[in-house]
Amino acid sequence: MSLFDWFDNLRKSEPEIKPQQEREIADGLWTKCPKCGVLSYTKDLQANNMVCLECEHHMPVYSDERISQLIDHDTWQPLNHHINPTDPLNFHDRKAYSDRLLELKTKTSLTDAVQTGAGLIDGLPIALGVMDFRFMGGSMGSVVGERLTRLIEYATANMMPVVIICASGGARMQEGMLSLMQMAKISGALQRHQEKKLLYIPVLTHPTTGGVTASFAMLGDLILAEPKATIGFAGRRVIEQTLREKLPDGFQTSEYLLQHGFVDAIVSRTQLKKTLAHLISLHQPFYPIGMKN
């Protein structure tokens, strides 16, 4: 018997080991952290504002969740939700822009990439805009610009602070120059708001990029950011090709921007409501924390 036959007989005589079946996890009951891999009970994660209980990684949350996390129960009043996007340029890429809008409305139950409204935060009046990355990457089109402008004008007229939760890939290419015009329009409304000596706080979340960063995201009296958020204007490759030099690792993170003076504080999502209420109370002491209108 050859050596090859002996190995073949040995292999055949070994007991077959059946692969162990992975235990099925009930859909939606548990959530795996993409950073540390720990499985957490989804209800516990939601109670912790979708911040990992093990490593404090901030998982994605969207506009409805943000509103419920920040605004006192039963005080949210939506504003300008009736403004809907159109297709002014009759734009086509792989599909018609109008078809893309319809598809996203059905998928997300949103009409565009921002929700705006007014409510109370620990008893304090606030005008709040919340961008939603699910809707075309949170891109800033005409409706996003119009809703945010009207929100700021509403806050100015009613002597209220403004908070905008930023999450965006930048201006919306399907609306061309019309989307870029929103940068100036929102910035102008913020200037009039500032002239009334009213508070504006942008909160930069992952990711905040492009024309949003180049305009209202960086015009705050106080600029807050979530931990490890990507914040920038252009991508690394474009900047490196323009400057013709290597950029440091992590140069577009909230921690790097804090170190270089572009943001004022990094605030965990679990502390954001408390922090915003405290800052608003300091700026407007005639609205003490806990006062209910």
PDB file of C-alpha atoms in Angstrom:
ATOM      1  CA  MET A   1       0.000   0.000   0.000  1.00  0.00           C
ATOM      2  CA  SER A   2       1.379   3.354  -0.995  1.00  0.00           C
ATOM      3  CA  LEU A   3       1.734   6.280   1.359  1.00  0.00           C
ATOM      4  CA  PHE A   4      -1.039   8.080  -0.523  1.00  0.00           C
ATOM      5  CA  ASP A   5      -3.432   5.135  -0.013  1.00  0.00           C
ATOM      6  CA  TRP A   6      -2.601   5.073   3.707  1.00  0.00           C
ATOM      7  CA  PHE A   7      -3.471   8.800   4.070  1.00  0.00           C
ATOM      8  CA  ASP A   8      -6.650   8.298   2.061  1.00  0.00           C
ATOM      9  CA  ASN A   9      -7.793   5.415   4.305  1.00  0.00           C
ATOM     10  CA  LEU A  10      -6.940   7.446   7.401  1.00  0.00           C
ATOM     11  CA  ARG A  11      -9.012  10.357   6.172  1.00  0.00           C
ATOM     12  CA  LYS A  12     -11.987   8.098   5.438  1.00  0.00           C
ATOM     13  CA  SER A  13     -11.820   6.501   8.898  1.00  0.00           C
ATOM     14  CA  GLU A  14     -12.004   9.872  10.698  1.00  0.00           C
ATOM     15  CA  PRO A  15     -15.486  10.730  11.996  1.00  0.00           C
ATOM     16  CA  GLU A  16     -17.203  13.424   9.949  1.00  0.00           C
ATOM     17  CA  ILE A  17     -17.565  16.660  11.896  1.00  0.00           C
ATOM     18  CA  LYS A  18     -20.753  18.427  10.996  1.00  0.00           C
ATOM     19  CA  PRO A  19     -20.521  22.208  10.923  1.00  0.00           C
ATOM     20  CA  GLN A  20     -22.194  23.745  13.939  1.00  0.00           C
ATOM     21  CA  GLN A  21     -25.319  25.620  13.022  1.00  0.00           C
ATOM     22  CA  GLU A  22     -25.268  29.267  14.026  1.00  0.00           C
ATOM     23  CA  ARG A  23     -27.979  30.182  16.463  1.00  0.00           C
ATOM     24  CA  GLU A  24     -30.612  32.287  14.819  1.00  0.00           C
ATOM     25  CA  ILE A  25     -31.208  35.738  16.270  1.00  0.00           C
ATOM     26  CA  ALA A  26     -34.708  37.136  16.192  1.00  0.00           C
ATOM     27  CA  ASP A  27     -34.891  39.934  13.643  1.00  0.00           C
ATOM     28  CA  GLY A  28     -34.638  43.354  15.317  1.00  0.00           C
ATOM     29  CA  LEU A  29     -34.365  41.958  18.839  1.00  0.00           C
ATOM     30  CA  TRP A  30     -30.583  42.326  19.063  1.00  0.00           C
ATOM     31  CA  THR A  31     -28.214  44.816  17.433  1.00  0.00           C
ATOM     32  CA  LYS A  32     -24.540  44.166  16.725  1.00  0.00           C
ATOM     33  CA  CYS A  33     -22.187  47.101  17.197  1.00  0.00           C
ATOM     34  CA  PRO A  34     -20.252  47.657  13.933  1.00  0.00           C
ATOM     35  CA  LYS A  35     -17.201  48.818  15.883  1.00  0.00           C
ATOM     36  CA  CYS A  36     -16.702  46.378  18.790  1.00  0.00           C
ATOM     37  CA  GLY A  37     -19.007  43.561  17.617  1.00  0.00           C
ATOM     38  CA  VAL A  38     -20.908  43.292  20.906  1.00  0.00           C
ATOM     39  CA  LEU A  39     -24.537  42.202  20.679  1.00  0.00           C
ATOM     40  CA  SER A  40     -26.866  44.490  22.601  1.00  0.00           C
ATOM     41  CA  TYR A  41     -30.553  44.222  23.307  1.00  0.00           C
ATOM     42  CA  THR A  42     -32.095  46.708  20.869  1.00  0.00           C
ATOM     43  CA  LYS A  43     -34.425  48.222  23.476  1.00  0.00           C
ATOM     44  CA  ASP A  44     -31.449  48.906  25.749  1.00  0.00           C
ATOM     45  CA  LEU A  45     -29.635  50.566  22.831  1.00  0.00           C
ATOM     46  CA  GLN A  46     -32.660  52.723  22.041  1.00  0.00           C
ATOM     47  CA  ALA A  47     -32.897  53.757  25.675  1.00  0.00           C
ATOM     48  CA  ASN A  48     -29.238  54.823  25.380  1.00  0.00           C
ATOM     49  CA  ASN A  49     -29.955  56.852  22.204  1.00  0.00           C
ATOM     50  CA  MET A  50     -28.340  54.180  19.993  1.00  0.00           C
ATOM     51  CA  VAL A  51     -24.928  54.613  21.613  1.00  0.00           C
ATOM     52  CA  CYS A  52     -23.136  51.288  22.170  1.00  0.00           C
ATOM     53  CA  LEU A  53     -23.188  50.345  25.847  1.00  0.00           C
ATOM     54  CA  GLU A  54     -19.777  48.701  25.526  1.00  0.00           C
ATOM     55  CA  CYS A  55     -17.592  51.054  23.429  1.00  0.00           C
ATOM     56  CA  GLU A  56     -19.806  54.182  23.124  1.00  0.00           C
ATOM     57  CA  HIS A  57     -19.863  53.972  19.324  1.00  0.00           C
ATOM     58  CA  HIS A  58     -22.596  56.277  17.964  1.00  0.00           C
ATOM     59  CA  MET A  59     -24.810  54.265  15.619  1.00  0.00           C
ATOM     60  CA  PRO A  60     -26.851  56.002  12.898  1.00  0.00           C
ATOM     61  CA  VAL A  61     -30.136  57.552  13.956  1.00  0.00           C
ATOM     62  CA  TYR A  62     -32.576  59.432  11.784  1.00  0.00           C
ATOM     63  CA  SER A  63     -34.789  62.475  12.069  1.00  0.00           C
ATOM     64  CA  ASP A  64     -37.789  60.952  13.872  1.00  0.00           C
ATOM     65  CA  GLU A  65     -35.500  59.391  16.495  1.00  0.00           C
ATOM     66  CA  ARG A  66     -33.522  62.630  16.897  1.00  0.00           C
ATOM     67  CA  ILE A  67     -36.702  64.592  17.512  1.00  0.00           C
ATOM     68  CA  SER A  68     -37.933  62.122  20.147  1.00  0.00           C
ATOM     69  CA  GLN A  69     -34.499  62.138  21.821  1.00  0.00           C
ATOM     70  CA  LEU A  70     -34.346  65.942  22.101  1.00  0.00           C
ATOM     71  CA  ILE A  71     -37.862  67.346  22.270  1.00  0.00           C
ATOM     72  CA  ASP A  72     -40.070  67.028  25.353  1.00  0.00           C
ATOM     73  CA  HIS A  73     -42.972  64.620  24.927  1.00  0.00           C
ATOM     74  CA  ASP A  74     -46.032  66.037  23.141  1.00  0.00           C
ATOM     75  CA  THR A  75     -44.451  69.460  22.486  1.00  0.00           C
ATOM     76  CA  TRP A  76     -43.244  68.989  18.891  1.00  0.00           C
ATOM     77  CA  GLN A  77     -44.987  71.166  16.302  1.00  0.00           C
ATOM     78  CA  PRO A  78     -43.842  70.509  12.697  1.00  0.00           C
ATOM     79  CA  LEU A  79     -43.307  73.546  10.489  1.00  0.00           C
ATOM     80  CA  ASN A  80     -43.357  73.808   6.690  1.00  0.00           C
ATOM     81  CA  HIS A  81     -43.717  70.057   6.137  1.00  0.00           C
ATOM     82  CA  HIS A  82     -46.133  70.840   3.294  1.00  0.00           C
ATOM     83  CA  ILE A  83     -43.256  72.152   1.106  1.00  0.00           C
ATOM     84  CA  ASN A  84     -42.400  69.387  -1.365  1.00  0.00           C
ATOM     85  CA  PRO A  85     -39.560  69.042  -3.890  1.00  0.00           C
ATOM     86  CA  THR A  86     -40.043  69.316  -7.645  1.00  0.00           C
ATOM     87  CA  ASP A  87     -37.817  68.574 -10.625  1.00  0.00           C
ATOM     88  CA  PRO A  88     -37.076  72.083 -11.986  1.00  0.00           C
ATOM     89  CA  LEU A  89     -34.261  70.938 -14.308  1.00  0.00           C
ATOM     90  CA  ASN A  90     -35.984  67.752 -15.535  1.00  0.00           C
ATOM     91  CA  PHE A  91     -32.808  65.981 -14.421  1.00  0.00           C
ATOM     92  CA  HIS A  92     -31.877  62.413 -15.426  1.00  0.00           C
ATOM     93  CA  ASP A  93     -28.938  60.297 -14.331  1.00  0.00           C
ATOM     94  CA  ARG A  94     -29.461  56.544 -14.080  1.00  0.00           C
ATOM     95  CA  LYS A  95     -33.107  57.360 -13.449  1.00  0.00           C
ATOM     96  CA  ALA A  96     -35.279  60.468 -13.534  1.00  0.00           C
ATOM     97  CA  TYR A  97     -34.936  62.755 -10.505  1.00  0.00           C
ATOM     98  CA  SER A  98     -38.745  62.794 -10.145  1.00  0.00           C
ATOM     99  CA  ASP A  99     -38.765  58.976  -9.965  1.00  0.00           C
ATOM    100  CA  ARG A 100     -35.939  59.013  -7.435  1.00  0.00           C
ATOM    101  CA  LEU A 101     -37.884  61.444  -5.226  1.00  0.00           C
ATOM    102  CA  LEU A 102     -41.019  59.306  -5.383  1.00  0.00           C
ATOM    103  CA  GLU A 103     -39.036  56.179  -4.521  1.00  0.00           C
ATOM    104  CA  LEU A 104     -37.403  57.826  -1.497  1.00  0.00           C
ATOM    105  CA  LYS A 105     -40.689  59.258  -0.242  1.00  0.00           C
ATOM    106  CA  THR A 106     -42.149  55.751  -0.242  1.00  0.00           C
ATOM    107  CA  LYS A 107     -39.061  54.191   1.345  1.00  0.00           C
ATOM    108  CA  THR A 108     -38.467  56.748   4.119  1.00  0.00           C
ATOM    109  CA  SER A 109     -41.943  58.269   4.671  1.00  0.00           C
ATOM    110  CA  LEU A 110     -40.205  61.655   4.357  1.00  0.00           C
ATOM    111  CA  THR A 111     -40.810  64.337   1.738  1.00  0.00           C
ATOM    112  CA  ASP A 112     -37.232  65.649   1.804  1.00  0.00           C
ATOM    113  CA  ALA A 113     -33.953  65.496   3.726  1.00  0.00           C
ATOM    114  CA  VAL A 114     -34.876  67.720   6.684  1.00  0.00           C
ATOM    115  CA  GLN A 115     -37.637  67.984   9.265  1.00  0.00           C
ATOM    116  CA  THR A 116     -38.243  71.335  10.942  1.00  0.00           C
ATOM    117  CA  GLY A 117     -40.409  72.405  13.821  1.00  0.00           C
ATOM    118  CA  ALA A 118     -40.659  73.968  17.257  1.00  0.00           C
ATOM    119  CA  GLY A 119     -40.932  72.426  20.694  1.00  0.00           C
ATOM    120  CA  LEU A 120     -39.589  72.404  24.212  1.00  0.00           C
ATOM    121  CA  ILE A 121     -36.261  71.002  25.365  1.00  0.00           C
ATOM    122  CA  ASP A 122     -36.353  70.530  29.153  1.00  0.00           C
ATOM    123  CA  GLY A 123     -39.088  73.150  29.170  1.00  0.00           C
ATOM    124  CA  LEU A 124     -37.212  75.651  27.003  1.00  0.00           C
ATOM    125  CA  PRO A 125     -38.618  76.858  23.634  1.00  0.00           C
ATOM    126  CA  ILE A 126     -36.499  75.873  20.658  1.00  0.00           C
ATOM    127  CA  ALA A 127     -36.693  75.890  16.852  1.00  0.00           C
ATOM    128  CA  LEU A 128     -35.186  72.638  15.617  1.00  0.00           C
ATOM    129  CA  GLY A 129     -34.109  71.410  12.197  1.00  0.00           C
ATOM    130  CA  VAL A 130     -33.034  67.776  11.802  1.00  0.00           C
ATOM    131  CA  MET A 131     -31.401  66.540   8.604  1.00  0.00           C
ATOM    132  CA  ASP A 132     -31.965  62.936   7.583  1.00  0.00           C
ATOM    133  CA  PHE A 133     -29.188  61.076   5.726  1.00  0.00           C
ATOM    134  CA  ARG A 134     -31.583  58.422   4.412  1.00  0.00           C
ATOM    135  CA  PHE A 135     -33.079  60.889   1.944  1.00  0.00           C
ATOM    136  CA  MET A 136     -30.489  61.247  -0.845  1.00  0.00           C
ATOM    137  CA  GLY A 137     -27.622  61.364   1.634  1.00  0.00           C
ATOM    138  CA  GLY A 138     -29.093  64.356   3.440  1.00  0.00           C
ATOM    139  CA  SER A 139     -28.338  66.456   0.359  1.00  0.00           C
ATOM    140  CA  MET A 140     -29.323  70.111   0.386  1.00  0.00           C
ATOM    141  CA  GLY A 141     -31.826  70.924  -2.333  1.00  0.00           C
ATOM    142  CA  SER A 142     -34.278  73.801  -2.679  1.00  0.00           C
ATOM    143  CA  VAL A 143     -36.755  72.351  -0.186  1.00  0.00           C
ATOM    144  CA  VAL A 144     -34.092  71.750   2.470  1.00  0.00           C
ATOM    145  CA  GLY A 145     -32.922  75.347   2.041  1.00  0.00           C
ATOM    146  CA  GLU A 146     -36.446  76.762   2.096  1.00  0.00           C
ATOM    147  CA  ARG A 147     -37.501  74.797   5.178  1.00  0.00           C
ATOM    148  CA  LEU A 148     -34.389  75.782   7.134  1.00  0.00           C
ATOM    149  CA  THR A 149     -34.692  79.433   6.073  1.00  0.00           C
ATOM    150  CA  ARG A 150     -38.327  79.569   7.161  1.00  0.00           C
ATOM    151  CA  LEU A 151     -37.444  77.827  10.431  1.00  0.00           C
ATOM    152  CA  ILE A 152     -34.785  80.454  11.198  1.00  0.00           C
ATOM    153  CA  GLU A 153     -37.144  83.298  10.240  1.00  0.00           C
ATOM    154  CA  TYR A 154     -39.829  81.795  12.499  1.00  0.00           C
ATOM    155  CA  ALA A 155     -37.314  81.632  15.355  1.00  0.00           C
ATOM    156  CA  THR A 156     -36.221  85.231  14.754  1.00  0.00           C
ATOM    157  CA  ALA A 157     -39.804  86.485  14.782  1.00  0.00           C
ATOM    158  CA  ASN A 158     -40.553  84.586  17.996  1.00  0.00           C
ATOM    159  CA  MET A 159     -37.211  85.347  19.706  1.00  0.00           C
ATOM    160  CA  MET A 160     -36.250  81.657  19.906  1.00  0.00           C
ATOM    161  CA  PRO A 161     -32.895  79.861  19.702  1.00  0.00           C
ATOM    162  CA  VAL A 162     -32.225  77.654  16.677  1.00  0.00           C
ATOM    163  CA  VAL A 163     -30.574  74.222  16.724  1.00  0.00           C
ATOM    164  CA  ILE A 164     -29.843  72.349  13.481  1.00  0.00           C
ATOM    165  CA  ILE A 165     -28.723  68.707  13.558  1.00  0.00           C
ATOM    166  CA  CYS A 166     -26.507  68.439  10.490  1.00  0.00           C
ATOM    167  CA  ALA A 167     -26.015  65.218   8.512  1.00  0.00           C
ATOM    168  CA  SER A 168     -25.362  65.697   4.828  1.00  0.00           C
ATOM    169  CA  GLY A 169     -23.313  64.793   1.807  1.00  0.00           C
ATOM    170  CA  GLY A 170     -23.572  68.389   0.559  1.00  0.00           C
ATOM    171  CA  ALA A 171     -25.527  70.214  -2.120  1.00  0.00           C
ATOM    172  CA  ARG A 172     -27.906  68.180  -4.311  1.00  0.00           C
ATOM    173  CA  MET A 173     -26.488  67.884  -7.812  1.00  0.00           C
ATOM    174  CA  GLN A 174     -29.891  67.100  -9.359  1.00  0.00           C
ATOM    175  CA  GLU A 175     -30.919  70.728  -8.712  1.00  0.00           C
ATOM    176  CA  GLY A 176     -27.689  72.315  -9.932  1.00  0.00           C
ATOM    177  CA  MET A 177     -27.218  76.008  -9.143  1.00  0.00           C
ATOM    178  CA  LEU A 178     -30.574  76.095  -7.318  1.00  0.00           C
ATOM    179  CA  SER A 179     -29.123  73.887  -4.585  1.00  0.00           C
ATOM    180  CA  LEU A 180     -26.001  76.051  -4.244  1.00  0.00           C
ATOM    181  CA  MET A 181     -28.176  79.147  -3.791  1.00  0.00           C
ATOM    182  CA  GLN A 182     -29.517  77.650  -0.563  1.00  0.00           C
ATOM    183  CA  MET A 183     -26.137  78.198   1.109  1.00  0.00           C
ATOM    184  CA  ALA A 184     -26.480  81.981   0.774  1.00  0.00           C
ATOM    185  CA  LYS A 185     -30.194  81.992   1.588  1.00  0.00           C
ATOM    186  CA  ILE A 186     -29.800  80.116   4.882  1.00  0.00           C
ATOM    187  CA  SER A 187     -26.699  82.136   5.800  1.00  0.00           C
ATOM    188  CA  GLY A 188     -28.613  85.384   5.225  1.00  0.00           C
ATOM    189  CA  ALA A 189     -31.429  84.226   7.516  1.00  0.00           C
ATOM    190  CA  LEU A 190     -28.861  83.324  10.185  1.00  0.00           C
ATOM    191  CA  GLN A 191     -27.313  86.803   9.922  1.00  0.00           C
ATOM    192  CA  ARG A 192     -30.691  88.421  10.627  1.00  0.00           C
ATOM    193  CA  HIS A 193     -31.172  85.976  13.509  1.00  0.00           C
ATOM    194  CA  GLN A 194     -27.787  86.964  14.943  1.00  0.00           C
ATOM    195  CA  GLU A 195     -28.592  90.677  14.659  1.00  0.00           C
ATOM    196  CA  LYS A 196     -31.423  90.043  17.140  1.00  0.00           C
ATOM    197  CA  LYS A 197     -28.772  88.591  19.504  1.00  0.00           C
ATOM    198  CA  LEU A 198     -30.405  85.154  19.359  1.00  0.00           C
ATOM    199  CA  LEU A 199     -28.606  81.842  19.790  1.00  0.00           C
ATOM    200  CA  TYR A 200     -27.807  79.414  16.970  1.00  0.00           C
ATOM    201  CA  ILE A 201     -26.184  76.023  17.638  1.00  0.00           C
ATOM    202  CA  PRO A 202     -25.384  73.553  14.844  1.00  0.00           C
ATOM    203  CA  VAL A 203     -24.708  69.962  15.910  1.00  0.00           C
ATOM    204  CA  LEU A 204     -22.408  68.189  13.445  1.00  0.00           C
ATOM    205  CA  THR A 205     -23.091  64.461  13.171  1.00  0.00           C
ATOM    206  CA  HIS A 206     -21.640  61.733  10.943  1.00  0.00           C
ATOM    207  CA  PRO A 207     -21.233  62.744   8.159  1.00  0.00           C
ATOM    208  CA  THR A 208     -21.383  66.523   7.649  1.00  0.00           C
ATOM    209  CA  THR A 209     -19.744  67.486   4.368  1.00  0.00           C
ATOM    210  CA  GLY A 210     -19.885  69.621   1.234  1.00  0.00           C
ATOM    211  CA  GLY A 211     -21.991  72.765   0.935  1.00  0.00           C
ATOM    212  CA  VAL A 212     -23.605  72.239   4.336  1.00  0.00           C
ATOM    213  CA  THR A 213     -20.195  72.405   6.023  1.00  0.00           C
ATOM    214  CA  ALA A 214     -19.313  75.384   3.815  1.00  0.00           C
ATOM    215  CA  SER A 215     -22.342  77.340   5.046  1.00  0.00           C
ATOM    216  CA  PHE A 216     -24.724  77.006   7.982  1.00  0.00           C
ATOM    217  CA  ALA A 217     -22.956  74.095   9.715  1.00  0.00           C
ATOM    218  CA  MET A 218     -20.015  76.374  10.551  1.00  0.00           C
ATOM    219  CA  LEU A 219     -21.907  79.601  11.345  1.00  0.00           C
ATOM    220  CA  GLY A 220     -22.980  78.757  14.884  1.00  0.00           C
ATOM    221  CA  ASP A 221     -22.455  80.829  18.004  1.00  0.00           C
ATOM    222  CA  LEU A 222     -21.430  77.486  19.491  1.00  0.00           C
ATOM    223  CA  ILE A 223     -20.592  74.527  17.253  1.00  0.00           C
ATOM    224  CA  LEU A 224     -21.088  71.075  18.774  1.00  0.00           C
ATOM    225  CA  ALA A 225     -20.162  67.716  17.261  1.00  0.00           C
ATOM    226  CA  GLU A 226     -20.753  64.063  18.051  1.00  0.00           C
ATOM    227  CA  PRO A 227     -17.723  61.828  18.756  1.00  0.00           C
ATOM    228  CA  LYS A 228     -15.873  60.379  15.729  1.00  0.00           C
ATOM    229  CA  ALA A 229     -18.076  62.220  13.241  1.00  0.00           C
ATOM    230  CA  THR A 230     -16.693  62.827   9.752  1.00  0.00           C
ATOM    231  CA  ILE A 231     -16.748  66.572   9.076  1.00  0.00           C
ATOM    232  CA  GLY A 232     -15.289  68.218   5.996  1.00  0.00           C
ATOM    233  CA  PHE A 233     -15.849  69.939   2.678  1.00  0.00           C
ATOM    234  CA  ALA A 234     -14.155  67.822   0.011  1.00  0.00           C
ATOM    235  CA  GLY A 235     -12.832  64.265   0.237  1.00  0.00           C
ATOM    236  CA  ARG A 236      -9.279  63.332   1.165  1.00  0.00           C
ATOM    237  CA  ARG A 237      -8.251  62.421  -2.410  1.00  0.00           C
ATOM    238  CA  VAL A 238      -9.441  65.746  -3.855  1.00  0.00           C
ATOM    239  CA  ILE A 239      -7.702  67.780  -1.140  1.00  0.00           C
ATOM    240  CA  GLU A 240      -4.448  65.839  -1.448  1.00  0.00           C
ATOM    241  CA  GLN A 241      -4.422  66.270  -5.221  1.00  0.00           C
ATOM    242  CA  THR A 242      -5.086  69.996  -4.847  1.00  0.00           C
ATOM    243  CA  LEU A 243      -2.505  70.624  -2.124  1.00  0.00           C
ATOM    244  CA  ARG A 244      -0.080  67.996  -3.447  1.00  0.00           C
ATOM    245  CA  GLU A 245       0.754  66.812   0.025  1.00  0.00           C
ATOM    246  CA  LYS A 246      -0.210  63.947   2.319  1.00  0.00           C
ATOM    247  CA  LEU A 247      -2.851  64.722   4.908  1.00  0.00           C
ATOM    248  CA  PRO A 248      -2.733  63.351   8.480  1.00  0.00           C
ATOM    249  CA  ASP A 249      -4.944  60.436   9.476  1.00  0.00           C
ATOM    250  CA  GLY A 250      -8.247  61.434  11.007  1.00  0.00           C
ATOM    251  CA  PHE A 251      -7.985  65.029   9.804  1.00  0.00           C
ATOM    252  CA  GLN A 252     -11.727  65.138   9.071  1.00  0.00           C
ATOM    253  CA  THR A 253     -12.907  63.817  12.445  1.00  0.00           C
ATOM    254  CA  SER A 254     -14.645  65.895  15.090  1.00  0.00           C
ATOM    255  CA  GLU A 255     -11.703  65.262  17.457  1.00  0.00           C
ATOM    256  CA  TYR A 256      -9.221  66.736  14.959  1.00  0.00           C
ATOM    257  CA  LEU A 257     -11.465  69.746  14.331  1.00  0.00           C
ATOM    258  CA  LEU A 258     -11.838  70.344  18.065  1.00  0.00           C
ATOM    259  CA  GLN A 259      -8.060  70.268  18.463  1.00  0.00           C
ATOM    260  CA  HIS A 260      -7.692  72.862  15.690  1.00  0.00           C
ATOM    261  CA  GLY A 261     -10.490  75.163  16.823  1.00  0.00           C
ATOM    262  CA  PHE A 262     -13.180  74.417  14.240  1.00  0.00           C
ATOM    263  CA  VAL A 263     -15.697  73.073  16.760  1.00  0.00           C
ATOM    264  CA  ASP A 264     -16.297  74.194  20.326  1.00  0.00           C
ATOM    265  CA  ALA A 265     -17.163  70.906  22.022  1.00  0.00           C
ATOM    266  CA  ILE A 266     -17.698  67.209  21.378  1.00  0.00           C
ATOM    267  CA  VAL A 267     -20.845  66.014  23.111  1.00  0.00           C
ATOM    268  CA  SER A 268     -22.036  62.431  23.406  1.00  0.00           C
ATOM    269  CA  ARG A 269     -25.539  61.857  22.113  1.00  0.00           C
ATOM    270  CA  THR A 270     -26.560  60.659  25.566  1.00  0.00           C
ATOM    271  CA  GLN A 271     -25.688  64.112  26.962  1.00  0.00           C
ATOM    272  CA  LEU A 272     -26.854  66.247  24.043  1.00  0.00           C
ATOM    273  CA  LYS A 273     -30.321  67.207  25.307  1.00  0.00           C
ATOM    274  CA  LYS A 274     -28.970  68.163  28.728  1.00  0.00           C
ATOM    275  CA  THR A 275     -26.103  70.150  27.173  1.00  0.00           C
ATOM    276  CA  LEU A 276     -28.347  72.051  24.749  1.00  0.00           C
ATOM    277  CA  ALA A 277     -30.815  72.910  27.526  1.00  0.00           C
ATOM    278  CA  HIS A 278     -27.973  74.162  29.708  1.00  0.00           C
ATOM    279  CA  LEU A 279     -26.494  76.335  26.933  1.00  0.00           C
ATOM    280  CA  ILE A 280     -29.886  77.800  26.016  1.00  0.00           C
ATOM    281  CA  SER A 281     -30.617  78.545  29.668  1.00  0.00           C
ATOM    282  CA  LEU A 282     -27.266  80.337  30.050  1.00  0.00           C
ATOM    283  CA  HIS A 283     -27.893  82.408  26.935  1.00  0.00           C
ATOM    284  CA  GLN A 284     -31.517  83.168  27.779  1.00  0.00           C
ATOM    285  CA  PRO A 285     -31.726  83.158  31.589  1.00  0.00           C
ATOM    286  CA  PHE A 286     -35.350  84.370  31.485  1.00  0.00           C
ATOM    287  CA  TYR A 287     -36.182  80.780  30.417  1.00  0.00           C
ATOM    288  CA  PRO A 288     -34.998  78.794  33.465  1.00  0.00           C
ATOM    289  CA  ILE A 289     -34.537  75.051  32.959  1.00  0.00           C
ATOM    290  CA  GLY A 290     -37.675  73.150  33.903  1.00  0.00           C
ATOM    291  CA  MET A 291     -40.094  76.005  33.236  1.00  0.00           C
ATOM    292  CA  LYS A 292     -43.117  74.758  31.306  1.00  0.00           C
ATOM    293  CA  ASN A 293     -45.041  77.069  28.997  1.00  0.00           C
TER     294      ASN A 293
END
